[in-house]
GROMACS .gro file of C-alpha atoms in nm:
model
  288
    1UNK     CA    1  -1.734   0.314  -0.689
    2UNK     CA    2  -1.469   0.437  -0.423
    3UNK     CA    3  -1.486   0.821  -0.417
    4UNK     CA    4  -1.133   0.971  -0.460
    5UNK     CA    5  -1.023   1.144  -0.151
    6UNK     CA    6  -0.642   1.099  -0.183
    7UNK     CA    7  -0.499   1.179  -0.518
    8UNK     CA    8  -0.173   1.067  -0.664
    9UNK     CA    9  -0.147   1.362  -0.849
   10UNK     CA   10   0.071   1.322  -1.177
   11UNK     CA   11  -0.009   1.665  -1.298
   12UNK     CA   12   0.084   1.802  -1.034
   13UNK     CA   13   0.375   1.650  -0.965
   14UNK     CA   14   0.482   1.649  -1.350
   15UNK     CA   15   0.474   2.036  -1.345
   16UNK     CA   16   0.607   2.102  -0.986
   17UNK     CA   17   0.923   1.871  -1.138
   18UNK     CA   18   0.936   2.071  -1.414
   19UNK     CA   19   0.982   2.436  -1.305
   20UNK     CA   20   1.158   2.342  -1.034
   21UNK     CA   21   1.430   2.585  -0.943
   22UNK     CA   22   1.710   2.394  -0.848
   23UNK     CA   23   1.746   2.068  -0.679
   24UNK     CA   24   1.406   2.042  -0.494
   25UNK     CA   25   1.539   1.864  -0.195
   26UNK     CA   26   1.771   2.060  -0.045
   27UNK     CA   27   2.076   1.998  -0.315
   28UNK     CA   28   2.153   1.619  -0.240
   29UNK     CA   29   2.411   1.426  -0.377
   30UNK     CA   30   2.310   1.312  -0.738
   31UNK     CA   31   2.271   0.975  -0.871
   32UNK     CA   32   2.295   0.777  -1.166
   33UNK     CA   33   1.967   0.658  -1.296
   34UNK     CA   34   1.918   0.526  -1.661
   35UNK     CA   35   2.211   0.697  -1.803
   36UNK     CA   36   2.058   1.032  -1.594
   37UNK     CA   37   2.163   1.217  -1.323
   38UNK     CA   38   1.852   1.228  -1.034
   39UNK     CA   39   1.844   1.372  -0.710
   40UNK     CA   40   1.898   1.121  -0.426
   41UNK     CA   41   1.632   0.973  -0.175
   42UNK     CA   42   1.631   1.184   0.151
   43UNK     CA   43   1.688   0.987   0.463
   44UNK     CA   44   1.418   1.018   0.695
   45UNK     CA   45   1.317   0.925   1.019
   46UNK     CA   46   0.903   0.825   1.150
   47UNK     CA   47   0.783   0.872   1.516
   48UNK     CA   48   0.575   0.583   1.705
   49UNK     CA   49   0.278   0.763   1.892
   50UNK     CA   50   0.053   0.439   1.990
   51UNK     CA   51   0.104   0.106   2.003
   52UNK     CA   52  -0.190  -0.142   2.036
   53UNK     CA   53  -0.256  -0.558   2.079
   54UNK     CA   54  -0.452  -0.667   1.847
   55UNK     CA   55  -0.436  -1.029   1.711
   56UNK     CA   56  -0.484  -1.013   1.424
   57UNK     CA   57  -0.217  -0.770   1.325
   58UNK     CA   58  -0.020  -0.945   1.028
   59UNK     CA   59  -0.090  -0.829   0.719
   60UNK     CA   60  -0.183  -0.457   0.728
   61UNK     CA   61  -0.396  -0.195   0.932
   62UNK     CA   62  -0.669   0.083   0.868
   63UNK     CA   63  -0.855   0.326   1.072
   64UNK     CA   64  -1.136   0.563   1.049
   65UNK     CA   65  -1.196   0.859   1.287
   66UNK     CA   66  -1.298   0.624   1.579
   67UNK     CA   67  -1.180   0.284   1.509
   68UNK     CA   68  -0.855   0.105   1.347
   69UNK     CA   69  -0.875  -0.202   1.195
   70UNK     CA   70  -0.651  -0.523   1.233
   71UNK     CA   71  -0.596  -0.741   0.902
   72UNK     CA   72  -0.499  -1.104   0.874
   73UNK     CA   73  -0.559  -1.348   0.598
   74UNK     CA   74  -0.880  -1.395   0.641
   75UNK     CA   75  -0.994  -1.262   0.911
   76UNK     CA   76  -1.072  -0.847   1.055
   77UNK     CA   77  -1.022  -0.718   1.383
   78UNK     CA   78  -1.202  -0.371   1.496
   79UNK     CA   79  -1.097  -0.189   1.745
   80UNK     CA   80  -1.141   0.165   1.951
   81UNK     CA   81  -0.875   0.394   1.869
   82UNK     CA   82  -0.949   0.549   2.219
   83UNK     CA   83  -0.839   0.270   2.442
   84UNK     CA   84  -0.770  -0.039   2.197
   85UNK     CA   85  -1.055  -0.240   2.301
   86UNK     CA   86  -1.196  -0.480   2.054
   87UNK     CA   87  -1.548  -0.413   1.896
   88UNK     CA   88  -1.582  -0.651   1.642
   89UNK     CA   89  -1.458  -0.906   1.449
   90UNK     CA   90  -1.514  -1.039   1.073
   91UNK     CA   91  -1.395  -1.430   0.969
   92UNK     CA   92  -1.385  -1.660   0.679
   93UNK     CA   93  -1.299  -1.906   0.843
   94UNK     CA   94  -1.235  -2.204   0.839
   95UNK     CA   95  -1.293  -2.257   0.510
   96UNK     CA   96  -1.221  -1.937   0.305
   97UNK     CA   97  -1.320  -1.810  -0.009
   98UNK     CA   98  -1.164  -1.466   0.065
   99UNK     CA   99  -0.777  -1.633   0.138
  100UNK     CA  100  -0.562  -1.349   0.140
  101UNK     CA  101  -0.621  -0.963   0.224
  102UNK     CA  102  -0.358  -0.797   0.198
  103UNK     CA  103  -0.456  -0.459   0.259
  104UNK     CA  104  -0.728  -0.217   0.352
  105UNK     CA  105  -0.837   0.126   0.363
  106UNK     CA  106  -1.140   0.298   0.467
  107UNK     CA  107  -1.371   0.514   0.243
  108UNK     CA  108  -1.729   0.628   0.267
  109UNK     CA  109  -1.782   0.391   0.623
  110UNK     CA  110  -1.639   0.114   0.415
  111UNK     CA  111  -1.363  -0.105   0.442
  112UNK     CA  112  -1.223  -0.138   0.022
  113UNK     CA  113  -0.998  -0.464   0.077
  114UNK     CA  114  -0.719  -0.624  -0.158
  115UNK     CA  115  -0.718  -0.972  -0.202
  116UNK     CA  116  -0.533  -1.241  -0.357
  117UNK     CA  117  -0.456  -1.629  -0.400
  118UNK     CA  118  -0.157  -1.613  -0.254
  119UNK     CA  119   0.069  -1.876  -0.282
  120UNK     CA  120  -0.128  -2.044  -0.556
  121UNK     CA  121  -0.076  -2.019  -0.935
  122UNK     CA  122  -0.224  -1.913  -1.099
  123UNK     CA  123  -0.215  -1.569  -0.917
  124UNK     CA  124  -0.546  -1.419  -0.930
  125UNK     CA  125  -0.704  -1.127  -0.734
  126UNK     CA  126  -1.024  -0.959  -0.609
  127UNK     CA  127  -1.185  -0.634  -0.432
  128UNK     CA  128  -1.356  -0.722  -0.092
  129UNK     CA  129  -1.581  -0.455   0.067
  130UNK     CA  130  -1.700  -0.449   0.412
  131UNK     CA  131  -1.913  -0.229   0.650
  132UNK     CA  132  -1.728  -0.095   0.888
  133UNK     CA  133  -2.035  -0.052   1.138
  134UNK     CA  134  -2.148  -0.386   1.138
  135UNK     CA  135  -1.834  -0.566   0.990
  136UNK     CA  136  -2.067  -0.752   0.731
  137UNK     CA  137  -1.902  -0.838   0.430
  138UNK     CA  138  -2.099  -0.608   0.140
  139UNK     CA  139  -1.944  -0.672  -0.255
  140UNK     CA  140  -1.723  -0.801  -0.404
  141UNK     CA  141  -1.518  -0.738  -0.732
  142UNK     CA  142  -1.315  -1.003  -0.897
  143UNK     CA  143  -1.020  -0.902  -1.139
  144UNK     CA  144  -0.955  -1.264  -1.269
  145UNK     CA  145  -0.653  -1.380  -1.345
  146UNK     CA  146  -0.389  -1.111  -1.474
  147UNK     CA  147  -0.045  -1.080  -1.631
  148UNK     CA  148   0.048  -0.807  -1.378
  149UNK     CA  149   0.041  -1.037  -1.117
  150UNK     CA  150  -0.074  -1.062  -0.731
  151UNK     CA  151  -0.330  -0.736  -0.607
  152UNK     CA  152  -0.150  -0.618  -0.245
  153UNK     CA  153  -0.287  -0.304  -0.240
  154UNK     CA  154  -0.494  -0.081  -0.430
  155UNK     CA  155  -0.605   0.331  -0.400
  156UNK     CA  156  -0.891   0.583  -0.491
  157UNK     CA  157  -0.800   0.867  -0.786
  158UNK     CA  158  -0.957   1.089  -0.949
  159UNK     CA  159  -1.017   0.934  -1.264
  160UNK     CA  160  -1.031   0.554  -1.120
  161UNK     CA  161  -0.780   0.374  -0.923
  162UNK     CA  162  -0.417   0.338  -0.867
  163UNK     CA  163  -0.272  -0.050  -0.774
  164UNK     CA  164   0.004  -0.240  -0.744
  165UNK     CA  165   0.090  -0.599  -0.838
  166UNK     CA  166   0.358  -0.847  -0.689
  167UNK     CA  167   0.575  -1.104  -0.816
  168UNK     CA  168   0.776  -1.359  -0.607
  169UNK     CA  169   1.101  -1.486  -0.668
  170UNK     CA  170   1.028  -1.864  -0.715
  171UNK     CA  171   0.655  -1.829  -0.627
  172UNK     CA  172   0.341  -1.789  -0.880
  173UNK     CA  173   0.429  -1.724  -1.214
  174UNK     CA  174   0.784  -1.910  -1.268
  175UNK     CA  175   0.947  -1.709  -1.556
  176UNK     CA  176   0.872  -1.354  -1.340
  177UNK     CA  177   1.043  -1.316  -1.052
  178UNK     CA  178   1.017  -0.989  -0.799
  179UNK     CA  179   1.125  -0.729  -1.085
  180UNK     CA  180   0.836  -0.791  -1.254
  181UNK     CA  181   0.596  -0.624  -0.981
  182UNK     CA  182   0.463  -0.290  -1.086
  183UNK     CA  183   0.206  -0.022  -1.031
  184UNK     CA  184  -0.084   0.016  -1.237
  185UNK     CA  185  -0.330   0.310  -1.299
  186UNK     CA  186  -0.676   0.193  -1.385
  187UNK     CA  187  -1.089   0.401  -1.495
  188UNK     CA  188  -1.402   0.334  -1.247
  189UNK     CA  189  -1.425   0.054  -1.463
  190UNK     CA  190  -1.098  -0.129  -1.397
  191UNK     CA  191  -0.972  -0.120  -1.722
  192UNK     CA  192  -0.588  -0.028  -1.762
  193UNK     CA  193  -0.474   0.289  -1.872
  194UNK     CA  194  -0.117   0.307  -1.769
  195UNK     CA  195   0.112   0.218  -1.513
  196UNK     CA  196   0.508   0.228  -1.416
  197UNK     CA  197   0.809   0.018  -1.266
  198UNK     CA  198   0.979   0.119  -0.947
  199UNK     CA  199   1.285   0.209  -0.935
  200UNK     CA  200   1.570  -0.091  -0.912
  201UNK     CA  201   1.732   0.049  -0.615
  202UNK     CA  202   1.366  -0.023  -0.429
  203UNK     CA  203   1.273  -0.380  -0.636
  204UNK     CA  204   1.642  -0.448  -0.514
  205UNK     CA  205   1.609  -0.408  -0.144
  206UNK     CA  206   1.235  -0.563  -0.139
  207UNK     CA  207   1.377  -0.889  -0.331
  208UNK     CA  208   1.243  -1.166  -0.293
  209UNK     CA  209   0.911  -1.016  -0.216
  210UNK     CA  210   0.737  -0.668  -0.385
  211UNK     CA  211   0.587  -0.392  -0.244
  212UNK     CA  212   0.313  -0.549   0.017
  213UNK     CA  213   0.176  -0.216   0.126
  214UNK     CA  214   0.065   0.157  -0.041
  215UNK     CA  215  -0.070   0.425   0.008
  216UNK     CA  216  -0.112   0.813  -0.143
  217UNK     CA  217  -0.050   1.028   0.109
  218UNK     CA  218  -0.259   1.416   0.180
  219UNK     CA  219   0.108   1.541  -0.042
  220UNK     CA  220   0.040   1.330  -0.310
  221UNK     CA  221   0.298   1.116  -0.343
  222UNK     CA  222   0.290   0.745  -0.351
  223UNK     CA  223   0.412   0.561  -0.012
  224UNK     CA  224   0.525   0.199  -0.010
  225UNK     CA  225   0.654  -0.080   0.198
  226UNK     CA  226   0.777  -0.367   0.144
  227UNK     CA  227   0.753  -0.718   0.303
  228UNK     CA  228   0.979  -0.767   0.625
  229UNK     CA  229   1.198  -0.425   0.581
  230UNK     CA  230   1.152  -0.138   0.859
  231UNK     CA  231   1.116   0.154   0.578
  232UNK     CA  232   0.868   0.285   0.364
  233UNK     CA  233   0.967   0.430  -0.023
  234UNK     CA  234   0.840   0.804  -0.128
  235UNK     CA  235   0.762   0.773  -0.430
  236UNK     CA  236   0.687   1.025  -0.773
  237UNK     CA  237   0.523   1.035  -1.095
  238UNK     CA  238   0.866   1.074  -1.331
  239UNK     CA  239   0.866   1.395  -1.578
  240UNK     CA  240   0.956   1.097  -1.880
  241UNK     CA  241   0.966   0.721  -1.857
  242UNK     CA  242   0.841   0.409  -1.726
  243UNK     CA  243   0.984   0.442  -1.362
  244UNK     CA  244   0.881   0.610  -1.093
  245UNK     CA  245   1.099   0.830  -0.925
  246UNK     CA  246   1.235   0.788  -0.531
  247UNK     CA  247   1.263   1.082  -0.338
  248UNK     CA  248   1.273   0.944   0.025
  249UNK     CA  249   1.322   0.638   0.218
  250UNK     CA  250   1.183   0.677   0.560
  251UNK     CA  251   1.283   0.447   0.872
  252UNK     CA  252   0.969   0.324   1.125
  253UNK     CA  253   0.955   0.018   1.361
  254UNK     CA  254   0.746  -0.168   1.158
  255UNK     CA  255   0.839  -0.487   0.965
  256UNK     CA  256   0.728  -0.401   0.607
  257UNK     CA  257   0.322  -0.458   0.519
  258UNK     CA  258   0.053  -0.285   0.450
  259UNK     CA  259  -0.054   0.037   0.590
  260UNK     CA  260  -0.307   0.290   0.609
  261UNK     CA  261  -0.346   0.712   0.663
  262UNK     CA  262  -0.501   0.873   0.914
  263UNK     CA  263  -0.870   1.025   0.793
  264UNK     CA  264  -0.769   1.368   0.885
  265UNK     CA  265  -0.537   1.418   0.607
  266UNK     CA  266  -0.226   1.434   0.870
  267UNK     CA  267   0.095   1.241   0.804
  268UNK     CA  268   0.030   0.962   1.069
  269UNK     CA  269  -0.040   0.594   0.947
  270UNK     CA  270  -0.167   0.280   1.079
  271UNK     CA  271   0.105  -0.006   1.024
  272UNK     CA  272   0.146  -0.396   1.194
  273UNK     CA  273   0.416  -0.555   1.382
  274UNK     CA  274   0.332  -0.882   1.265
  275UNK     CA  275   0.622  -1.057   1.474
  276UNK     CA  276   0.452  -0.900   1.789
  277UNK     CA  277   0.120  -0.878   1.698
  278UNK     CA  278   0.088  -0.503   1.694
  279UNK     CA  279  -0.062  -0.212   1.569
  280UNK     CA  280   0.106   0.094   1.551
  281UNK     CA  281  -0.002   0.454   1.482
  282UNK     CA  282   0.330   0.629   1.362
  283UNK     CA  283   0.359   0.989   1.230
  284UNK     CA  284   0.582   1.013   0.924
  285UNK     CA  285   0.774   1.308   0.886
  286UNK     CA  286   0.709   1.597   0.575
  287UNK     CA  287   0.920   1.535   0.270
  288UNK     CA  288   1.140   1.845   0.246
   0.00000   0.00000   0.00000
């Protein structure tokens, strides 16, 4: 099993929302939300530090202390962080049973990969793992067909993993459209034991798509991106109900995707410029 080095920690975050003193970002405005006044998202702002080539930048990046790691469909580009030389390369091609990755992070000199069926119905999704040394494709772990929808990305916990689930407008399942996408929490074992719905205002501005990337960052709180937009959503556990709550929206010159942290627990990620064919190590600011 993946062991849990970045926690999305509900606890936590459950009792740090709860004795609170005051508005705990910096009195903003306050919203309407569910019949509820909430605080409203902080506007933030992320800094490019490298920019790479890499061609196989499209659907998401990783990196480990030495390398990063382009994603496409079906195919993995690995590359030195130092200089952006290529190392390595992994393919299913041209005829692939592994069709869609969507993401990818890197645990335990491991690549843990989401992947999907994308565009076919119906939607179902699996777990690839890879060696990062020798970029040989190592397990695999199918999760079927289910009702939540497309796997784009997927995270280590504690107590099993955290995932999320997309639905298209007029693609896969044709009575669900984009609203419908959702994050679940799942045991070692992959069976469900919870979950929540983001937040309209976020469902909203990723329509017609869902959130393609995700990520729980060394604060623990959730990060996510959507498809094409150049922002990624700061997300929280919520002290009651099904939605989580949004806290910051922070702007990066990315296109939406999938993303990855830094190893060394520092707020810099690993995102693609799919239109260019880039990968880009950007450092996202603290939440306040």
């Amino acid at each position: 099993m993946i062991k849990a080095s970045r926690l999305f920690m509900l606890s936590a975050l459950l009792s740090a929302s709860a004795t609170a003193a005051g508005p705990a970002l910096g009195e903003p405005v306050l919203r309407q939300h569910d019949g509820k006044s909430v605080p409203a998202p902080v506007m933030l702002k992320a800094k490019t530090l490298t920019v790479y080539d890499a061609a196989e930048a499209d659907q998401g990046a990783a990196a480990d202390e030495r390398h990063f790691y382009a994603i496409d469909n079906s195919t993995i580009g690995k590359y030195m962080l130092s200089d952006g030389s290529p190392v390595a390369q992994w393919s299913d091609l041209p005829s692939p049973a592994i069709e869609h990755l969507n993401s990818c992070y890197v645990e335990a000199a491991q690549l843990w990969c989401a992947n999907s069926n994308y565009p076919a119905a119906p939607m179902g999704s699996s777990i690839e793992i890879f060696d990062t040394e020798t970029m040989e494709h190592r397990a695999t772990h199918s999760l079927g067909m289910m009702e939540e929808g497309s796997l784009t990305w997927f995270a280590a916990t504690e107590d099993g993993f955290l995932a999320s689930f997309a639905h298209y407008d007029r693609r896969g399942v044709p009575y669900k459209d984009h609203r419908y996408s959702s994050v679940v929490t799942f045991d070692k074992q992959w069976r469900r034991t919870g979950g929540w719905l983001f937040p309209q205002a976020i469902t909203d501005l990723m329509a017609p798509y869902a959130a393609s990337g995700g990520a729980i960052g060394p604060d623990g709180r959730l990060y996510v991106s959507g498809h094409d937009r150049p922002e990624i959503y700061v997300l929280e556990a919520p002290t009651s109900g099904p939605y989580l709550t949004h806290v910051a929206t922070i702007s990066l010159e990315i296109e939406g995707q999938a993303f990855s942290f830094a190893p060394d627990n520092s707020q810099i990620i690993y995102a693609v410029d799919r239109k260019l064919g880039l990968v880009k190590a950007i450092e996202l600011p603290k939440i306040p």
